[in-house]
């Protein structure tokens, strides 16, 4: 008995299709963080500190994002994280 016809094999097509769908899902849920420069990050972190969302811990040289408990040693990292965290939280509220 002969095996399957290699011309009828669509598994590679299916795998490629699956990869494309995963990439689209990832792109649809991602938040654009490319525009977070140092000045933007500093401004956002200052606003978050004023709003008691972020607590600076000077002796450890970190900024703590209070809602998540995550600590960052970079204001840019914190700003990018907060944007993603906010987008995820907002997406969850829309789905309810």
mmCIF file of C-alpha atoms in Angstrom:
data_model
loop_
_atom_site.group_PDB
_atom_site.id
_atom_site.type_symbol
_atom_site.label_atom_id
_atom_site.label_comp_id
_atom_site.label_asym_id
_atom_site.label_seq_id
_atom_site.Cartn_x
_atom_site.Cartn_y
_atom_site.Cartn_z
ATOM 1 C CA UNK A 1 0.000 0.000 0.000
ATOM 2 C CA UNK A 2 1.344 3.390 -0.936
ATOM 3 C CA UNK A 3 1.494 6.306 1.499
ATOM 4 C CA UNK A 4 -0.418 9.546 1.046
ATOM 5 C CA UNK A 5 0.158 11.466 -2.133
ATOM 6 C CA UNK A 6 2.727 14.197 -1.331
ATOM 7 C CA UNK A 7 0.856 16.553 -3.662
ATOM 8 C CA UNK A 8 -2.246 16.268 -1.498
ATOM 9 C CA UNK A 9 -0.390 16.979 1.758
ATOM 10 C CA UNK A 10 -1.739 20.244 3.178
ATOM 11 C CA UNK A 11 -0.148 20.056 6.634
ATOM 12 C CA UNK A 12 2.438 22.731 5.764
ATOM 13 C CA UNK A 13 -0.372 25.008 4.559
ATOM 14 C CA UNK A 14 -2.260 24.445 7.801
ATOM 15 C CA UNK A 15 0.836 25.174 9.899
ATOM 16 C CA UNK A 16 1.502 28.383 7.970
ATOM 17 C CA UNK A 17 -2.143 29.426 8.338
ATOM 18 C CA UNK A 18 -1.972 28.744 12.093
ATOM 19 C CA UNK A 19 1.202 30.867 12.420
ATOM 20 C CA UNK A 20 -0.455 33.732 10.557
ATOM 21 C CA UNK A 21 -3.519 33.602 12.824
ATOM 22 C CA UNK A 22 -1.353 33.632 15.937
ATOM 23 C CA UNK A 23 0.593 36.609 14.613
ATOM 24 C CA UNK A 24 -2.640 38.469 13.872
ATOM 25 C CA UNK A 25 -3.949 37.744 17.374
ATOM 26 C CA UNK A 26 -0.706 38.949 18.912
ATOM 27 C CA UNK A 27 -0.769 42.124 16.783
ATOM 28 C CA UNK A 28 -4.407 42.810 17.604
ATOM 29 C CA UNK A 29 -3.806 42.624 21.338
ATOM 30 C CA UNK A 30 -0.497 44.472 21.421
ATOM 31 C CA UNK A 31 -0.212 48.085 22.453
ATOM 32 C CA UNK A 32 1.982 50.461 20.511
ATOM 33 C CA UNK A 33 4.820 51.346 22.826
ATOM 34 C CA UNK A 34 7.260 52.613 20.202
ATOM 35 C CA UNK A 35 6.355 56.220 20.981
ATOM 36 C CA UNK A 36 7.421 55.980 24.632
ATOM 37 C CA UNK A 37 10.566 58.066 24.748
ATOM 38 C CA UNK A 38 12.419 59.235 27.836
ATOM 39 C CA UNK A 39 10.492 62.496 28.120
ATOM 40 C CA UNK A 40 7.127 60.764 27.664
ATOM 41 C CA UNK A 41 8.069 58.104 30.199
ATOM 42 C CA UNK A 42 9.203 60.677 32.765
ATOM 43 C CA UNK A 43 5.956 62.633 32.360
ATOM 44 C CA UNK A 44 3.785 59.518 32.653
ATOM 45 C CA UNK A 45 5.674 58.249 35.705
ATOM 46 C CA UNK A 46 5.347 61.657 37.385
ATOM 47 C CA UNK A 47 1.590 61.583 36.738
ATOM 48 C CA UNK A 48 1.373 58.028 38.106
ATOM 49 C CA UNK A 49 3.303 59.006 41.230
ATOM 50 C CA UNK A 50 0.947 61.971 41.763
ATOM 51 C CA UNK A 51 -2.029 59.612 41.344
ATOM 52 C CA UNK A 52 -0.559 57.116 43.872
ATOM 53 C CA UNK A 53 -0.379 54.429 41.204
ATOM 54 C CA UNK A 54 3.426 54.288 41.414
ATOM 55 C CA UNK A 55 5.537 54.436 44.542
ATOM 56 C CA UNK A 56 9.216 55.350 44.255
ATOM 57 C CA UNK A 57 11.531 53.379 46.565
ATOM 58 C CA UNK A 58 14.712 55.501 46.574
ATOM 59 C CA UNK A 59 16.830 53.171 48.725
ATOM 60 C CA UNK A 60 16.264 50.306 46.241
ATOM 61 C CA UNK A 61 16.335 52.579 43.164
ATOM 62 C CA UNK A 62 13.014 51.147 41.920
ATOM 63 C CA UNK A 63 9.530 52.300 41.056
ATOM 64 C CA UNK A 64 6.700 50.042 42.242
ATOM 65 C CA UNK A 65 3.536 49.804 40.152
ATOM 66 C CA UNK A 66 1.058 49.441 43.016
ATOM 67 C CA UNK A 67 -1.893 47.786 41.203
ATOM 68 C CA UNK A 68 0.301 44.941 39.948
ATOM 69 C CA UNK A 69 3.073 44.955 42.547
ATOM 70 C CA UNK A 70 5.713 44.961 39.799
ATOM 71 C CA UNK A 71 8.947 46.866 40.437
ATOM 72 C CA UNK A 72 11.007 48.627 37.767
ATOM 73 C CA UNK A 73 14.403 50.282 37.751
ATOM 74 C CA UNK A 74 13.602 52.243 34.598
ATOM 75 C CA UNK A 75 10.884 54.824 34.082
ATOM 76 C CA UNK A 76 10.650 53.798 30.411
ATOM 77 C CA UNK A 77 10.063 50.148 31.345
ATOM 78 C CA UNK A 78 7.436 51.203 33.854
ATOM 79 C CA UNK A 79 5.680 53.469 31.329
ATOM 80 C CA UNK A 80 5.570 50.721 28.705
ATOM 81 C CA UNK A 81 4.352 48.189 31.284
ATOM 82 C CA UNK A 82 1.650 50.549 32.560
ATOM 83 C CA UNK A 83 0.350 51.191 29.036
ATOM 84 C CA UNK A 84 0.118 47.452 28.388
ATOM 85 C CA UNK A 85 -1.401 46.796 31.805
ATOM 86 C CA UNK A 86 -4.013 49.518 31.256
ATOM 87 C CA UNK A 87 -4.864 48.226 27.769
ATOM 88 C CA UNK A 88 -5.266 44.687 29.094
ATOM 89 C CA UNK A 89 -7.457 45.855 31.968
ATOM 90 C CA UNK A 90 -9.581 47.976 29.614
ATOM 91 C CA UNK A 91 -9.947 45.056 27.175
ATOM 92 C CA UNK A 92 -11.166 42.880 30.047
ATOM 93 C CA UNK A 93 -13.802 45.441 30.985
ATOM 94 C CA UNK A 94 -15.048 45.599 27.388
ATOM 95 C CA UNK A 95 -15.438 41.804 27.303
ATOM 96 C CA UNK A 96 -17.602 41.716 30.423
#
